[in-house]
Amino acid sequence: MTEPFQTSARLPLDAETVARITDAVDRGLEKTVATLTDLVAIPGIAWDSFDREPLERSAQAVAALIRSLGVVDVEVVTEAKADGTPGGPAVVGRRPAAPGKPTVLLYAHHDVQPVGEESLWETEPFTAVEREGRLYGRGAANDKAGIMVHLAAFKAMLDAGADSGVGVTFFIEGEEEAGSPTFRTFLERHRQKLAADVIVVADSGNWKVGVPALTTSLRGLVDGVIGVRVLSHAVHSGMYGGPVLDAPTLLARLIATLHDDQGNVAIAGLDQTHHADLEYPEADYRADAAVLDSVRLAGTGSLADRLWNRPALSIIGTDVTRLEVASNTLQPEARAKFSLRLGPGMDPDAAMDAVRAHLDSVRDTVLFGAQVIFEPGETGLPFSTDTSAGPAQLMLASLRAAFGVEPVESGMGGSIPFTADLVEVFPEATLLITGVEDPDSRAHSANESLHLGDFRHAVLAEALLLAAAGL
């Protein structure tokens, strides 16, 4: 490994080189978007309940694209999950560094979320459609655009004659939307092939359209199932109702204990350790999150801290009787799935213990002694980075040159659990989290889209980064 990116906040490229790279990006942009359109058409979903063939086809398509750039060492690799079934196919392509030059690992993922309720889509989900400067389709933003940023940036660097000998490793995962079940195994088994000085994860977003961001923190994640059980079986609500509360009512009481009257998470032991320097205007948040005018925002502290550094708990699903089949009975059991986001510095294992302790603390009072259900789920560590390091400064300089405005150093309320694995397996590498999404991209939702202007800028920024990396 080399000592990478010894640079100041200025981009170490002369104006002529920047102009050549910019021209190369622009000359290739139409084909880049066309190739992205082709990738969107492949419905590669890594969930076990979906056909695996499109996922395999997606991996092979990405591998072919990497080979088309002159990269010879390209392979599609699949690791087994804990139950022995195959994980999602990953693509690894390597262009070794010249002697004394650093290596950059470029990460994205080719699998996508299911489309959900198709009636909510205004266009066919797997047919990319350009409209008013945006490209609509599942995966157009998350994260097939990330793949194409990497590929187009590398090609632009080569076409511009700006290859500084930097090593480039493409790592395109195939199971991120399914929770990356074989990710850690993959990293450890292929550690030597994936070793790099800098890792660029193209799976985040920008501050807003036209304003780039380098993601400096991510929240961790704890999830699981909570619930109550009050009867051994359902009974008639008229004959027995009154002395005992039904399970859905008690579940509602339980859920209500998870927040205080101001909307802060009320689970003891989840203490904030980081504070945001950046302000997120409330009007922008309301517009970005489509909050109804009548809704008062929850929680205390700055809005940026509430989004990035404080815990946030949501109920994302329930198991109760559906209205269309409801009968006059007291329901014996009800369950809910919770998703708890953790700020940087918070320990997921300690947070899971805190959830369990909270349930125990309300059992005899709020729940009238009902049996408590607690099924721990997944955990993921939060992430934070120091942007004073050379690679981060070079990334910021590249974003500044490509977008023509000052980039923002921002946290992100979401979680990318595999970042902790990257940090642990490659402790000497600098991790840079970038992306092409914006508040209107609607990743994971109907009508997902990519802003094509920002996509072009993202390609240029990464091409500048790669060209400058070996200097």
XYZ file of C-alpha atoms in Angstrom:
471
model
C 0.000 0.000 0.000
C 1.206 3.498 -0.743
C 0.819 6.779 1.099
C -2.123 8.141 -0.925
C -3.306 11.508 -2.027
C -0.849 13.888 -0.457
C -2.714 16.981 -1.576
C -4.098 20.288 -0.433
C -7.652 21.503 -0.827
C -6.794 22.480 -4.409
C -7.162 20.111 -7.330
C -3.626 19.225 -8.530
C -4.539 19.259 -12.219
C -3.780 22.024 -14.700
C -6.574 23.742 -16.574
C -5.781 21.965 -19.847
C -6.073 18.525 -18.254
C -9.349 19.454 -16.576
C -10.667 20.688 -19.929
C -9.681 17.439 -21.684
C -11.367 15.315 -19.005
C -14.486 17.484 -19.119
C -14.653 17.120 -22.892
C -14.228 13.344 -22.614
C -17.090 13.120 -20.108
C -19.377 15.191 -22.312
C -18.518 13.296 -25.497
C -19.362 10.007 -23.806
C -22.412 11.154 -21.854
C -25.076 10.112 -24.353
C -23.670 6.586 -24.523
C -23.278 6.505 -20.747
C -26.975 7.293 -20.266
C -27.919 4.731 -22.932
C -25.898 2.075 -21.120
C -27.554 3.011 -17.835
C -30.904 2.613 -19.590
C -29.898 -0.910 -20.630
C -28.937 -1.784 -17.047
C -32.246 -0.485 -15.686
C -34.021 -2.924 -18.013
C -32.558 -5.892 -16.092
C -34.754 -6.534 -13.013
C -32.030 -7.991 -10.806
C -33.512 -8.427 -7.310
C -31.519 -10.375 -4.716
C -34.449 -11.362 -2.497
C -35.008 -15.115 -2.202
C -38.645 -14.734 -3.290
C -37.650 -13.420 -6.738
C -36.318 -15.155 -9.835
C -32.522 -15.296 -9.667
C -31.910 -15.335 -13.428
C -32.154 -11.544 -13.936
C -29.733 -11.015 -11.056
C -27.178 -13.302 -12.703
C -27.774 -11.569 -16.020
C -27.216 -8.202 -14.378
C -23.850 -9.323 -12.995
C -22.726 -10.622 -16.380
C -23.762 -7.359 -18.052
C -21.685 -5.338 -15.578
C -18.711 -7.653 -16.038
C -18.918 -7.190 -19.820
C -18.971 -3.407 -19.407
C -15.832 -3.475 -17.253
C -14.047 -5.689 -19.787
C -15.009 -3.248 -22.548
C -12.810 -0.660 -20.798
C -9.737 -2.811 -21.348
C -9.728 -4.314 -17.855
C -8.601 -7.926 -18.288
C -8.871 -9.241 -14.729
C -12.666 -9.401 -14.321
C -14.709 -12.102 -12.611
C -18.189 -12.751 -11.250
C -17.996 -14.290 -7.781
C -20.730 -15.750 -5.587
C -20.315 -16.653 -1.916
C -22.622 -18.925 0.057
C -24.930 -17.582 2.747
C -25.080 -19.076 6.230
C -27.802 -21.515 5.153
C -25.704 -22.738 2.221
C -27.740 -21.016 -0.495
C -25.896 -18.695 -2.904
C -25.607 -15.003 -2.166
C -25.867 -12.329 -4.806
C -23.246 -12.417 -7.586
C -20.581 -9.734 -7.198
C -18.350 -8.407 -9.957
C -14.678 -7.630 -9.332
C -12.462 -6.029 -11.977
C -8.860 -4.982 -11.346
C -6.449 -2.664 -13.141
C -3.217 -2.831 -11.077
C -1.471 0.359 -10.001
C 1.799 1.460 -11.522
C 4.775 1.182 -9.142
C 4.451 3.615 -6.256
C 0.926 4.658 -7.177
C -2.148 4.250 -4.936
C -5.149 2.011 -5.594
C -8.750 3.184 -5.518
C -11.586 0.720 -4.919
C -14.833 1.815 -6.600
C -17.925 0.290 -4.964
C -21.553 0.238 -6.141
C -24.280 -2.423 -6.304
C -26.196 -3.782 -9.269
C -29.150 -5.341 -7.430
C -32.277 -3.240 -6.908
C -35.347 -3.039 -4.711
C -38.618 -4.638 -5.833
C -40.951 -2.187 -7.560
C -43.670 -2.344 -4.878
C -47.176 -1.299 -5.913
C -46.924 -0.921 -9.684
C -50.041 1.284 -9.875
C -48.047 4.040 -8.132
C -45.529 4.210 -10.987
C -46.117 6.755 -13.745
C -43.846 4.796 -16.119
C -42.859 1.155 -16.477
C -40.425 0.497 -13.578
C -37.830 -1.359 -15.650
C -38.053 0.832 -18.732
C -35.934 3.938 -18.197
C -37.753 7.054 -19.372
C -36.200 10.522 -19.640
C -38.492 13.380 -18.697
C -37.670 17.001 -17.831
C -34.004 16.331 -17.216
C -34.501 13.216 -15.091
C -34.254 9.507 -15.888
C -37.047 7.459 -14.303
C -36.850 3.748 -13.509
C -36.017 1.290 -10.752
C -32.273 1.442 -10.159
C -31.832 4.566 -12.308
C -30.491 6.299 -9.207
C -29.946 3.544 -6.642
C -27.535 2.214 -7.570
C -27.001 1.509 -11.239
C -26.152 5.170 -11.664
C -23.338 4.552 -9.177
C -21.993 1.794 -11.402
C -22.056 4.043 -14.439
C -20.354 6.896 -12.578
C -17.439 4.556 -11.890
C -17.255 3.153 -15.410
C -17.716 6.468 -17.213
C -15.206 8.260 -14.959
C -12.531 5.636 -15.601
C -13.182 5.771 -19.351
C -13.078 9.587 -19.410
C -9.724 9.570 -17.624
C -8.328 7.172 -20.215
C -9.871 8.955 -23.207
C -8.481 12.295 -22.008
C -4.955 10.920 -21.783
C -4.959 11.716 -18.062
C -4.076 8.274 -16.708
C -1.670 8.826 -13.814
C -1.118 5.115 -13.169
C -3.538 4.887 -10.271
C -4.766 1.381 -9.588
C -8.513 0.898 -9.992
C -10.568 -1.961 -8.596
C -14.261 -2.176 -9.448
C -16.323 -3.932 -6.792
C -19.973 -4.137 -7.824
C -22.001 -5.984 -5.211
C -25.112 -8.017 -6.040
C -27.034 -8.268 -2.761
C -26.973 -4.870 -1.044
C -30.737 -4.434 -1.136
C -31.094 -7.853 0.510
C -28.890 -6.863 3.452
C -25.492 -7.976 2.064
C -25.613 -11.397 3.766
C -22.282 -12.604 2.334
C -20.489 -9.241 2.300
C -18.162 -9.828 5.253
C -17.248 -13.312 4.041
C -16.586 -11.889 0.589
C -14.280 -9.179 1.934
C -12.256 -11.566 4.048
C -11.951 -14.226 1.367
C -10.936 -11.734 -1.325
C -9.075 -9.310 0.909
C -5.947 -9.242 -1.250
C -7.840 -8.516 -4.460
C -9.894 -5.752 -2.852
C -7.107 -4.074 -0.872
C -6.919 -0.358 -1.631
C -5.704 2.952 -0.278
C -9.028 4.664 -0.845
C -12.543 3.242 -1.143
C -15.207 5.271 -2.950
C -18.748 4.124 -2.137
C -21.168 5.571 -4.700
C -24.374 4.831 -2.792
C -25.388 8.064 -1.100
C -26.806 11.390 -2.199
C -26.162 15.078 -2.702
C -27.402 17.978 -0.600
C -29.812 19.133 -3.292
C -29.900 19.357 -7.075
C -26.778 21.235 -8.138
C -25.092 21.056 -4.718
C -22.815 18.030 -4.172
C -22.155 16.402 -0.827
C -19.520 14.207 0.728
C -21.268 12.019 3.288
C -19.344 12.278 6.547
C -21.577 10.189 8.805
C -24.205 7.472 8.615
C -26.541 6.247 11.289
C -26.269 2.708 12.557
C -29.230 0.361 12.594
C -30.973 -1.968 15.019
C -34.207 -3.703 14.099
C -36.411 -6.477 15.361
C -39.928 -7.477 16.342
C -41.799 -6.430 19.465
C -45.252 -7.522 20.499
C -47.674 -8.687 23.158
C -49.607 -11.880 23.929
C -52.645 -11.855 26.254
C -54.695 -14.954 25.452
C -53.960 -18.518 24.443
C -56.554 -18.135 21.659
C -59.077 -15.617 20.372
C -62.359 -15.234 22.279
C -65.698 -13.476 21.691
C -65.308 -9.728 22.240
C -68.824 -9.348 23.606
C -68.762 -12.229 26.031
C -65.261 -11.610 27.398
C -64.294 -8.043 26.445
C -63.691 -5.478 29.178
C -61.634 -7.150 31.900
C -58.855 -7.939 29.434
C -57.491 -5.645 26.737
C -56.962 -7.146 23.287
C -53.424 -7.531 21.917
C -53.662 -4.745 19.271
C -54.727 -2.249 21.947
C -51.841 -3.266 24.197
C -49.450 -3.135 21.226
C -50.588 0.439 20.601
C -49.890 1.277 24.261
C -46.466 -0.337 23.981
C -45.572 1.564 20.801
C -46.674 4.809 22.468
C -44.016 4.335 25.173
C -41.192 4.433 22.619
C -41.350 8.250 22.292
C -41.886 11.064 24.778
C -44.487 13.807 24.366
C -42.101 15.845 22.207
C -41.370 12.953 19.872
C -37.897 12.054 21.164
C -36.991 8.387 21.457
C -37.769 7.478 25.093
C -35.536 4.421 25.428
C -32.930 5.004 28.130
C -29.245 4.705 27.238
C -29.298 6.029 23.656
C -27.182 9.119 24.187
C -26.136 11.481 21.403
C -22.344 11.750 20.979
C -21.939 13.897 17.827
C -23.342 17.308 16.895
C -23.891 18.725 13.414
C -22.248 21.941 12.258
C -24.589 22.201 9.266
C -28.155 23.509 9.426
C -31.002 21.835 7.551
C -33.754 24.439 6.988
C -37.159 23.187 8.111
C -38.824 24.333 4.897
C -36.369 22.251 2.866
C -36.934 19.202 5.055
C -40.712 19.513 4.782
C -40.488 19.735 1.004
C -37.930 16.927 0.688
C -39.876 14.553 2.953
C -43.349 15.557 1.658
C -44.540 16.431 5.184
C -48.149 17.618 5.384
C -48.559 21.264 6.383
C -50.549 20.380 9.493
C -47.906 18.016 10.897
C -45.670 19.375 13.666
C -42.093 18.049 13.488
C -41.070 15.679 16.276
C -38.091 15.777 18.604
C -35.823 18.435 20.053
C -32.434 19.816 19.080
C -31.300 20.978 15.664
C -33.003 19.419 12.673
C -29.664 18.191 11.327
C -28.934 16.410 14.615
C -32.387 14.848 14.639
C -31.684 13.494 11.161
C -28.078 12.379 11.556
C -26.900 12.148 15.172
C -29.846 11.370 17.450
C -31.656 8.021 17.602
C -34.776 7.678 15.456
C -37.288 4.866 15.877
C -39.977 3.878 13.392
C -42.575 1.123 13.253
C -42.289 -0.230 9.739
C -44.791 -3.089 9.846
C -47.418 -4.763 12.019
C -49.073 -8.165 12.267
C -52.699 -7.536 13.250
C -55.968 -8.753 11.778
C -56.802 -7.130 8.438
C -59.983 -5.083 8.304
C -61.580 -7.187 5.570
C -61.420 -10.351 7.698
C -61.933 -8.814 11.158
C -64.473 -10.545 13.405
C -65.869 -9.737 16.846
C -63.084 -11.412 18.761
C -60.368 -10.366 21.152
C -57.076 -10.883 19.329
C -54.589 -12.884 21.411
C -51.352 -11.609 19.863
C -50.077 -8.604 17.920
C -46.565 -7.819 16.726
C -44.711 -4.905 15.147
C -41.346 -4.563 13.417
C -39.246 -1.644 14.617
C -36.345 0.097 12.907
C -34.052 2.043 15.228
C -31.419 4.333 13.679
C -28.386 5.169 15.808
C -26.146 8.217 15.648
C -22.352 7.986 15.300
C -20.743 6.738 18.494
C -23.706 4.590 19.546
C -23.219 0.845 20.057
C -25.804 -1.353 18.258
C -25.487 -4.236 20.747
C -26.011 -1.887 23.680
C -28.970 -0.349 21.841
C -30.572 -3.773 21.359
C -30.163 -4.432 25.077
C -31.726 -1.041 25.794
C -34.805 -1.928 23.723
C -35.193 -5.196 25.631
C -34.817 -3.411 28.978
C -37.429 -0.845 27.970
C -39.948 -3.563 27.148
C -39.343 -5.182 30.529
C -39.803 -1.841 32.292
C -43.333 -1.256 30.933
C -44.654 -4.814 31.087
C -46.347 -4.641 34.483
C -47.708 -1.104 34.164
C -48.522 -0.099 30.601
C -49.129 -3.672 29.417
C -51.051 -4.981 32.435
C -48.581 -7.864 32.764
C -49.067 -9.208 29.233
C -46.420 -11.499 27.801
C -43.868 -9.458 25.884
C -42.527 -10.618 22.525
C -39.007 -9.527 21.600
C -37.204 -10.937 18.575
C -33.842 -9.206 17.900
C -33.086 -8.592 14.252
C -30.183 -7.079 12.339
C -27.604 -4.620 13.636
C -25.290 -2.242 11.820
C -22.627 0.109 13.120
C -22.795 3.858 12.497
C -20.056 5.532 10.465
C -18.174 8.822 10.661
C -15.071 10.097 8.897
C -12.464 12.834 9.167
C -12.554 15.069 6.103
C -9.223 16.719 6.880
C -7.379 13.736 5.359
C -5.845 14.030 1.893
C -8.294 11.746 0.037
C -11.336 13.552 1.427
C -9.849 16.939 0.541
C -9.146 15.734 -2.993
C -12.706 14.438 -3.311
C -14.073 17.781 -2.130
C -11.818 19.621 -4.601
C -13.029 17.354 -7.420
C -16.673 17.938 -6.506
C -16.031 21.687 -6.341
C -14.465 21.716 -9.812
C -17.144 19.498 -11.374
C -20.256 21.144 -9.927
C -18.904 24.693 -9.847
C -20.164 25.302 -6.307
C -18.883 24.606 -2.814
C -19.618 20.986 -1.773
C -21.370 20.228 1.498
C -19.993 17.918 4.172
C -23.150 16.305 5.477
C -24.363 13.414 7.528
C -27.027 11.066 6.249
C -29.936 9.715 8.216
C -29.809 6.377 6.441
C -27.600 3.407 7.199
C -25.139 1.483 5.064
C -24.225 -1.336 7.474
C -21.484 -2.781 5.285
C -19.368 0.364 5.751
C -18.376 -0.989 9.165
C -17.107 -4.165 7.492
C -15.045 -2.139 5.021
C -13.507 -0.134 7.866
C -12.720 -3.246 9.922
C -11.289 -5.350 7.084
C -9.366 -2.448 5.506
C -8.446 -0.216 8.472
C -5.704 1.614 6.574
C -7.979 2.663 3.706
C -9.840 5.974 3.610
C -13.557 5.546 2.983
C -15.302 8.203 0.870
C -19.084 8.047 0.494
C -20.512 9.863 -2.512
C -23.618 9.489 -4.624
C -25.893 10.782 -7.339
C -29.245 10.880 -5.563
C -31.018 14.077 -4.548
C -34.112 14.718 -2.395
C -36.374 14.081 -5.401
C -34.800 10.741 -6.397
C -37.254 8.619 -4.353
C -34.896 5.691 -3.989
C -36.771 2.507 -2.963
C -40.077 4.203 -3.808
C -42.270 4.419 -6.872
C -41.038 6.762 -9.618
C -37.366 6.553 -8.653
C -35.355 8.960 -10.776
C -31.921 10.405 -11.490
C -31.130 14.054 -12.201
C -29.082 13.810 -15.377
C -27.257 17.100 -14.844
C -25.974 15.999 -11.453
C -25.149 12.581 -12.916
C -22.878 14.257 -15.456
C -21.218 16.302 -12.712
C -20.690 13.171 -10.580
C -18.940 11.404 -13.471
C -16.691 14.405 -14.005
C -15.859 14.693 -10.305
C -14.770 11.075 -10.082
C -12.801 11.286 -13.326
C -10.913 14.266 -11.871
C -10.316 12.333 -8.664
C -8.860 9.338 -10.509
C -6.677 11.520 -12.708
C -5.305 13.384 -9.694
C -4.945 10.348 -7.433
C -1.622 9.225 -8.839
C 0.024 12.639 -8.914
